[in-house]
Amino acid sequence: MAITITHDQATSTGGDDYLSWWEGEFVTGDHPDNTGGFYPGMFSGSQYAMSSGVAGHTAGFIASAPAGETLDYTFMDSPAHTLYGDLEKLEFGDQIGGGTSTPYSFNSGPELTVDGLDLSSGAVANNQIHEIVYGLMQGDATELENFLNTEDLTVNGSSGDDVINGYAGDDTLTGNGGDDTFLFDLYGNAGTIGDDTIEDYEIGDDVVDISAFDSYSDTVVGSDLEIEVFDASSNSQGTVTLVGIDDVNDVTIAA
């Protein structure tokens, strides 16, 4: 399994990581008035999508199965009201179109894409696909974050100014230009940030934000800078390695 998180376009999140910001933008509205929908079927399709159900809020998400597979909903069959099938990709953004005669898509393209999920489940109550998507239907990304915590991720920024974060695995982060903030924190059930790598830190432009932690140390290993973060009891919470940076004074650190 190789999961890639891509910032498809720069999004102004007020300094928050994207999913935390999205949770505030997505306002579900009252069920059953806002249930989302499948494409192309009523209870089954290659996609499931849902937009905010409250006026003035247009954030949404699109869940996609891999080619040739489907996401399915039991409705009243046992176990009732359960989503199952195959989940490969989640896209987040603003103003969803399509879904009737054409696939769902964002009018201006997705803002964030999580691809390579490779999840599969039969019609079993509380299966992982159901828990992740049902959480998103409530505007809560915790179950998705808990799953991402179990994987080593590749996280790619856009060409603009992004807030880029990893999870609890050993993640590889690439800014791809712009004035980026590499944000490190504990998401969901994480107890560590893992041993992460920033591939293209740009001196004078980018920021490493470790303000969620109580202290840090820095060490040069070969031609790379390693920053280790600690909690209030001086327990290690993981490391961040900046490739090609050999002087901590060249790094803008928010601590």
Short mmCIF file of N, CA and C in Angstrom, two decimals, residues 37-159:
data_model
loop_
_atom_site.label_atom_id
_atom_site.label_comp_id
_atom_site.label_asym_id
_atom_site.label_seq_id
_atom_site.Cartn_x
_atom_site.Cartn_y
_atom_site.Cartn_z
N GLY A 37 -24.82 11.25 -2.12
CA GLY A 37 -25.32 10.39 -3.18
C GLY A 37 -24.23 9.60 -3.86
N PHE A 38 -24.66 8.52 -4.53
CA PHE A 38 -23.76 7.67 -5.29
C PHE A 38 -23.82 8.03 -6.77
N TYR A 39 -22.76 7.71 -7.45
CA TYR A 39 -22.75 7.75 -8.91
C TYR A 39 -22.19 6.42 -9.41
N PRO A 40 -22.92 5.73 -10.33
CA PRO A 40 -24.14 6.18 -11.00
C PRO A 40 -25.43 5.62 -10.41
N GLY A 41 -25.39 4.79 -9.37
CA GLY A 41 -26.59 4.14 -8.87
C GLY A 41 -27.19 4.87 -7.69
N MET A 42 -28.31 4.31 -7.17
CA MET A 42 -28.94 4.90 -6.00
C MET A 42 -28.23 4.50 -4.72
N PHE A 43 -27.87 3.22 -4.59
CA PHE A 43 -27.21 2.72 -3.39
C PHE A 43 -25.88 2.05 -3.70
N SER A 44 -25.35 2.29 -4.88
CA SER A 44 -24.09 1.67 -5.27
C SER A 44 -23.48 2.46 -6.41
N GLY A 45 -22.15 2.54 -6.44
CA GLY A 45 -21.52 3.23 -7.55
C GLY A 45 -20.02 3.30 -7.40
N SER A 46 -19.38 3.85 -8.39
CA SER A 46 -17.93 4.04 -8.34
C SER A 46 -17.56 5.21 -7.46
N GLN A 47 -18.55 6.07 -7.11
CA GLN A 47 -18.29 7.23 -6.26
C GLN A 47 -19.43 7.42 -5.26
N TYR A 48 -19.08 8.02 -4.13
CA TYR A 48 -20.05 8.57 -3.20
C TYR A 48 -19.58 9.98 -2.87
N ALA A 49 -20.48 10.95 -2.86
CA ALA A 49 -20.10 12.33 -2.61
C ALA A 49 -21.11 13.01 -1.70
N MET A 50 -20.64 14.00 -0.97
CA MET A 50 -21.51 14.76 -0.08
C MET A 50 -21.00 16.19 0.03
N SER A 51 -21.91 17.14 -0.06
CA SER A 51 -21.60 18.56 0.13
C SER A 51 -22.22 19.05 1.42
N SER A 52 -21.72 20.17 1.92
CA SER A 52 -22.33 20.80 3.08
C SER A 52 -23.82 21.04 2.81
N GLY A 53 -24.62 20.91 3.86
CA GLY A 53 -26.06 21.04 3.71
C GLY A 53 -26.62 22.32 4.27
N VAL A 54 -25.78 23.32 4.52
CA VAL A 54 -26.22 24.57 5.11
C VAL A 54 -25.82 25.72 4.18
N ALA A 55 -26.73 26.64 3.98
CA ALA A 55 -26.47 27.77 3.09
C ALA A 55 -25.21 28.51 3.52
N GLY A 56 -24.41 28.87 2.52
CA GLY A 56 -23.17 29.58 2.79
C GLY A 56 -21.98 28.69 3.00
N HIS A 57 -22.20 27.37 3.03
CA HIS A 57 -21.11 26.41 3.18
C HIS A 57 -21.14 25.47 1.98
N THR A 58 -20.03 25.39 1.24
CA THR A 58 -20.01 24.61 0.00
C THR A 58 -18.91 23.57 -0.01
N ALA A 59 -18.26 23.33 1.11
CA ALA A 59 -17.22 22.30 1.18
C ALA A 59 -17.84 20.92 1.03
N GLY A 60 -17.05 19.97 0.53
CA GLY A 60 -17.56 18.62 0.38
C GLY A 60 -16.42 17.63 0.21
N PHE A 61 -16.81 16.36 0.01
CA PHE A 61 -15.82 15.32 -0.26
C PHE A 61 -16.39 14.33 -1.25
N ILE A 62 -15.47 13.68 -1.98
CA ILE A 62 -15.82 12.65 -2.94
C ILE A 62 -15.00 11.41 -2.60
N ALA A 63 -15.68 10.29 -2.39
CA ALA A 63 -15.03 9.00 -2.14
C ALA A 63 -15.14 8.16 -3.40
N SER A 64 -14.03 7.56 -3.84
CA SER A 64 -14.00 6.81 -5.09
C SER A 64 -13.45 5.41 -4.88
N ALA A 65 -14.09 4.46 -5.55
CA ALA A 65 -13.59 3.08 -5.58
C ALA A 65 -12.54 2.95 -6.68
N PRO A 66 -11.70 1.92 -6.62
CA PRO A 66 -10.76 1.69 -7.73
C PRO A 66 -11.52 1.28 -8.98
N ALA A 67 -10.87 1.36 -10.13
CA ALA A 67 -11.49 1.03 -11.40
C ALA A 67 -12.10 -0.37 -11.35
N GLY A 68 -13.34 -0.49 -11.78
CA GLY A 68 -14.01 -1.78 -11.84
C GLY A 68 -14.65 -2.22 -10.55
N GLU A 69 -14.49 -1.43 -9.47
CA GLU A 69 -15.07 -1.78 -8.17
C GLU A 69 -16.11 -0.74 -7.77
N THR A 70 -16.82 -1.00 -6.67
CA THR A 70 -17.88 -0.10 -6.24
C THR A 70 -17.85 0.14 -4.74
N LEU A 71 -18.50 1.21 -4.35
CA LEU A 71 -18.90 1.45 -2.98
C LEU A 71 -20.40 1.16 -2.91
N ASP A 72 -20.83 0.49 -1.85
CA ASP A 72 -22.21 0.01 -1.76
C ASP A 72 -22.82 0.35 -0.41
N TYR A 73 -24.14 0.47 -0.40
CA TYR A 73 -24.87 0.84 0.80
C TYR A 73 -25.99 -0.17 1.03
N THR A 74 -26.07 -0.72 2.23
CA THR A 74 -27.05 -1.77 2.50
C THR A 74 -28.47 -1.26 2.60
N PHE A 75 -28.66 0.01 2.90
CA PHE A 75 -29.95 0.61 3.21
C PHE A 75 -30.61 -0.20 4.33
N MET A 76 -31.72 -0.92 4.07
CA MET A 76 -32.40 -1.66 5.12
C MET A 76 -31.98 -3.11 5.22
N ASP A 77 -31.13 -3.57 4.29
CA ASP A 77 -30.62 -4.93 4.41
C ASP A 77 -29.64 -5.01 5.59
N SER A 78 -29.53 -6.19 6.16
CA SER A 78 -28.62 -6.37 7.30
C SER A 78 -27.16 -6.42 6.83
N PRO A 79 -26.27 -5.72 7.56
CA PRO A 79 -26.51 -4.77 8.64
C PRO A 79 -27.00 -3.43 8.08
N ALA A 80 -28.10 -2.94 8.58
CA ALA A 80 -28.75 -1.76 8.00
C ALA A 80 -27.84 -0.53 8.03
N HIS A 81 -28.00 0.29 7.00
CA HIS A 81 -27.32 1.59 6.91
C HIS A 81 -25.81 1.46 7.06
N THR A 82 -25.26 0.56 6.26
CA THR A 82 -23.82 0.30 6.31
C THR A 82 -23.20 0.50 4.92
N LEU A 83 -22.11 1.25 4.87
CA LEU A 83 -21.35 1.44 3.63
C LEU A 83 -20.24 0.39 3.59
N TYR A 84 -20.02 -0.20 2.43
CA TYR A 84 -18.98 -1.21 2.29
C TYR A 84 -18.51 -1.22 0.84
N GLY A 85 -17.59 -2.13 0.52
CA GLY A 85 -17.07 -2.23 -0.84
C GLY A 85 -15.58 -1.95 -0.88
N ASP A 86 -15.18 -1.06 -1.80
CA ASP A 86 -13.76 -0.76 -1.99
C ASP A 86 -13.56 0.75 -2.04
N LEU A 87 -12.55 1.22 -1.33
CA LEU A 87 -12.26 2.65 -1.27
C LEU A 87 -10.80 2.88 -1.63
N GLU A 88 -10.57 3.67 -2.68
CA GLU A 88 -9.21 3.95 -3.14
C GLU A 88 -8.79 5.39 -2.91
N LYS A 89 -9.76 6.32 -3.03
CA LYS A 89 -9.38 7.73 -3.05
C LYS A 89 -10.43 8.59 -2.36
N LEU A 90 -9.95 9.62 -1.67
CA LEU A 90 -10.81 10.65 -1.09
C LEU A 90 -10.32 12.00 -1.58
N GLU A 91 -11.26 12.80 -2.07
CA GLU A 91 -10.94 14.15 -2.51
C GLU A 91 -11.76 15.14 -1.68
N PHE A 92 -11.13 16.27 -1.36
CA PHE A 92 -11.78 17.31 -0.56
C PHE A 92 -11.70 18.62 -1.34
N GLY A 93 -12.76 19.42 -1.23
CA GLY A 93 -12.74 20.69 -1.94
C GLY A 93 -14.03 21.44 -1.78
N ASP A 94 -14.34 22.25 -2.78
CA ASP A 94 -15.44 23.21 -2.70
C ASP A 94 -16.30 23.09 -3.95
N GLN A 95 -17.62 23.07 -3.77
CA GLN A 95 -18.59 23.10 -4.87
C GLN A 95 -18.48 21.86 -5.79
N ILE A 96 -19.22 20.84 -5.41
CA ILE A 96 -19.25 19.59 -6.17
C ILE A 96 -20.28 19.68 -7.27
N GLY A 97 -19.91 19.23 -8.48
CA GLY A 97 -20.83 19.13 -9.60
C GLY A 97 -20.92 17.70 -10.07
N GLY A 98 -21.81 17.46 -11.04
CA GLY A 98 -21.97 16.12 -11.60
C GLY A 98 -22.81 15.24 -10.71
N GLY A 99 -22.73 13.92 -10.99
CA GLY A 99 -23.43 12.94 -10.18
C GLY A 99 -24.72 12.42 -10.77
N THR A 100 -25.23 13.07 -11.82
CA THR A 100 -26.45 12.59 -12.47
C THR A 100 -26.10 11.79 -13.70
N SER A 101 -25.58 12.45 -14.70
CA SER A 101 -25.18 11.76 -15.93
C SER A 101 -23.67 11.71 -16.10
N THR A 102 -22.96 12.41 -15.24
CA THR A 102 -21.49 12.44 -15.28
C THR A 102 -20.96 12.21 -13.88
N PRO A 103 -19.71 11.74 -13.73
CA PRO A 103 -19.14 11.52 -12.40
C PRO A 103 -19.07 12.80 -11.59
N TYR A 104 -19.03 12.64 -10.28
CA TYR A 104 -18.84 13.79 -9.40
C TYR A 104 -17.45 14.38 -9.61
N SER A 105 -17.37 15.71 -9.51
CA SER A 105 -16.08 16.40 -9.53
C SER A 105 -16.27 17.76 -8.88
N PHE A 106 -15.15 18.36 -8.47
CA PHE A 106 -15.21 19.71 -7.92
C PHE A 106 -15.13 20.72 -9.05
N ASN A 107 -15.95 21.75 -8.96
CA ASN A 107 -16.03 22.72 -10.04
C ASN A 107 -14.68 23.36 -10.35
N SER A 108 -13.86 23.56 -9.33
CA SER A 108 -12.53 24.16 -9.52
C SER A 108 -11.42 23.17 -9.21
N GLY A 109 -11.74 21.89 -9.25
CA GLY A 109 -10.75 20.87 -8.94
C GLY A 109 -10.64 20.65 -7.44
N PRO A 110 -10.13 19.50 -7.02
CA PRO A 110 -9.98 19.23 -5.59
C PRO A 110 -8.90 20.12 -4.97
N GLU A 111 -9.03 20.33 -3.67
CA GLU A 111 -8.00 21.05 -2.91
C GLU A 111 -7.00 20.08 -2.29
N LEU A 112 -7.49 18.92 -1.88
CA LEU A 112 -6.64 17.90 -1.27
C LEU A 112 -7.12 16.52 -1.73
N THR A 113 -6.17 15.65 -2.10
CA THR A 113 -6.49 14.29 -2.52
C THR A 113 -5.69 13.30 -1.71
N VAL A 114 -6.37 12.30 -1.18
CA VAL A 114 -5.73 11.17 -0.48
C VAL A 114 -5.94 9.94 -1.36
N ASP A 115 -4.88 9.43 -1.96
CA ASP A 115 -4.99 8.37 -2.95
C ASP A 115 -4.16 7.16 -2.51
N GLY A 116 -4.61 5.98 -2.98
CA GLY A 116 -3.89 4.75 -2.65
C GLY A 116 -4.36 4.12 -1.35
N LEU A 117 -5.59 4.39 -0.91
CA LEU A 117 -6.08 3.88 0.36
C LEU A 117 -6.18 2.36 0.36
N ASP A 118 -6.62 1.78 -0.76
CA ASP A 118 -6.62 0.33 -0.94
C ASP A 118 -7.38 -0.38 0.18
N LEU A 119 -8.57 0.14 0.52
CA LEU A 119 -9.39 -0.47 1.57
C LEU A 119 -10.52 -1.27 0.94
N SER A 120 -10.83 -2.40 1.54
CA SER A 120 -11.89 -3.27 1.04
C SER A 120 -12.61 -3.91 2.21
N SER A 121 -13.94 -3.99 2.12
CA SER A 121 -14.70 -4.61 3.19
C SER A 121 -16.00 -5.18 2.66
N GLY A 122 -16.42 -6.30 3.21
CA GLY A 122 -17.74 -6.82 2.95
C GLY A 122 -18.77 -6.07 3.76
N ALA A 123 -20.03 -6.50 3.65
CA ALA A 123 -21.13 -5.84 4.34
C ALA A 123 -21.13 -6.23 5.81
N VAL A 124 -20.23 -5.63 6.56
CA VAL A 124 -20.05 -5.92 7.98
C VAL A 124 -20.25 -4.61 8.74
N ALA A 125 -21.01 -4.67 9.82
CA ALA A 125 -21.26 -3.46 10.60
C ALA A 125 -19.96 -2.86 11.11
N ASN A 126 -19.90 -1.53 11.09
CA ASN A 126 -18.77 -0.78 11.64
C ASN A 126 -17.45 -1.12 10.98
N ASN A 127 -17.48 -1.50 9.70
CA ASN A 127 -16.24 -1.77 8.98
C ASN A 127 -15.47 -0.46 8.78
N GLN A 128 -14.20 -0.57 8.41
CA GLN A 128 -13.32 0.61 8.36
C GLN A 128 -13.77 1.63 7.32
N ILE A 129 -14.22 1.18 6.16
CA ILE A 129 -14.70 2.11 5.13
C ILE A 129 -15.90 2.89 5.66
N HIS A 130 -16.84 2.17 6.26
CA HIS A 130 -18.02 2.83 6.81
C HIS A 130 -17.62 3.88 7.86
N GLU A 131 -16.73 3.50 8.77
CA GLU A 131 -16.35 4.41 9.85
C GLU A 131 -15.68 5.67 9.32
N ILE A 132 -14.79 5.51 8.33
CA ILE A 132 -14.11 6.68 7.76
C ILE A 132 -15.09 7.60 7.06
N VAL A 133 -15.91 7.04 6.17
CA VAL A 133 -16.82 7.87 5.38
C VAL A 133 -17.94 8.44 6.24
N TYR A 134 -18.48 7.64 7.17
CA TYR A 134 -19.53 8.15 8.04
C TYR A 134 -19.00 9.30 8.89
N GLY A 135 -17.75 9.18 9.35
CA GLY A 135 -17.15 10.28 10.08
C GLY A 135 -17.11 11.55 9.24
N LEU A 136 -16.66 11.42 7.99
CA LEU A 136 -16.60 12.59 7.10
C LEU A 136 -17.99 13.17 6.86
N MET A 137 -19.01 12.31 6.80
CA MET A 137 -20.39 12.79 6.63
C MET A 137 -20.81 13.68 7.79
N GLN A 138 -20.20 13.48 8.96
CA GLN A 138 -20.47 14.32 10.13
C GLN A 138 -19.49 15.48 10.26
N GLY A 139 -18.62 15.62 9.25
CA GLY A 139 -17.61 16.67 9.33
C GLY A 139 -16.49 16.35 10.28
N ASP A 140 -16.20 15.05 10.47
CA ASP A 140 -15.19 14.61 11.44
C ASP A 140 -14.20 13.69 10.72
N ALA A 141 -12.94 14.10 10.65
CA ALA A 141 -11.91 13.34 9.94
C ALA A 141 -11.11 12.43 10.86
N THR A 142 -11.54 12.24 12.10
CA THR A 142 -10.74 11.49 13.06
C THR A 142 -10.46 10.06 12.61
N GLU A 143 -11.48 9.34 12.11
CA GLU A 143 -11.26 7.96 11.70
C GLU A 143 -10.31 7.88 10.51
N LEU A 144 -10.39 8.85 9.60
CA LEU A 144 -9.44 8.91 8.50
C LEU A 144 -8.04 9.17 9.04
N GLU A 145 -7.90 10.10 9.97
CA GLU A 145 -6.59 10.38 10.55
C GLU A 145 -6.03 9.16 11.28
N ASN A 146 -6.88 8.44 11.99
CA ASN A 146 -6.41 7.24 12.69
C ASN A 146 -5.87 6.21 11.71
N PHE A 147 -6.53 6.08 10.56
CA PHE A 147 -6.01 5.16 9.55
C PHE A 147 -4.69 5.67 8.97
N LEU A 148 -4.63 6.96 8.64
CA LEU A 148 -3.39 7.51 8.10
C LEU A 148 -2.23 7.36 9.08
N ASN A 149 -2.53 7.35 10.37
CA ASN A 149 -1.48 7.15 11.38
C ASN A 149 -0.79 5.80 11.27
N THR A 150 -1.42 4.84 10.61
CA THR A 150 -0.85 3.49 10.53
C THR A 150 0.04 3.30 9.31
N GLU A 151 0.18 4.32 8.48
CA GLU A 151 0.89 4.18 7.20
C GLU A 151 2.04 5.17 7.10
N ASP A 152 3.02 4.83 6.26
CA ASP A 152 4.08 5.77 5.87
C ASP A 152 3.61 6.49 4.61
N LEU A 153 3.48 7.79 4.68
CA LEU A 153 2.82 8.56 3.63
C LEU A 153 3.82 9.36 2.80
N THR A 154 3.43 9.62 1.56
CA THR A 154 4.08 10.61 0.72
C THR A 154 3.14 11.81 0.64
N VAL A 155 3.61 12.98 1.06
CA VAL A 155 2.77 14.17 1.11
C VAL A 155 3.39 15.24 0.22
N ASN A 156 2.63 15.69 -0.77
CA ASN A 156 3.13 16.64 -1.77
C ASN A 156 2.36 17.95 -1.70
N GLY A 157 3.08 19.07 -1.64
CA GLY A 157 2.46 20.37 -1.70
C GLY A 157 2.18 20.80 -3.12
N SER A 158 1.45 21.90 -3.24
CA SER A 158 1.22 22.52 -4.55
C SER A 158 2.36 23.48 -4.84
N SER A 159 2.24 24.22 -5.92
CA SER A 159 3.26 25.22 -6.24
C SER A 159 3.05 26.50 -5.44
#
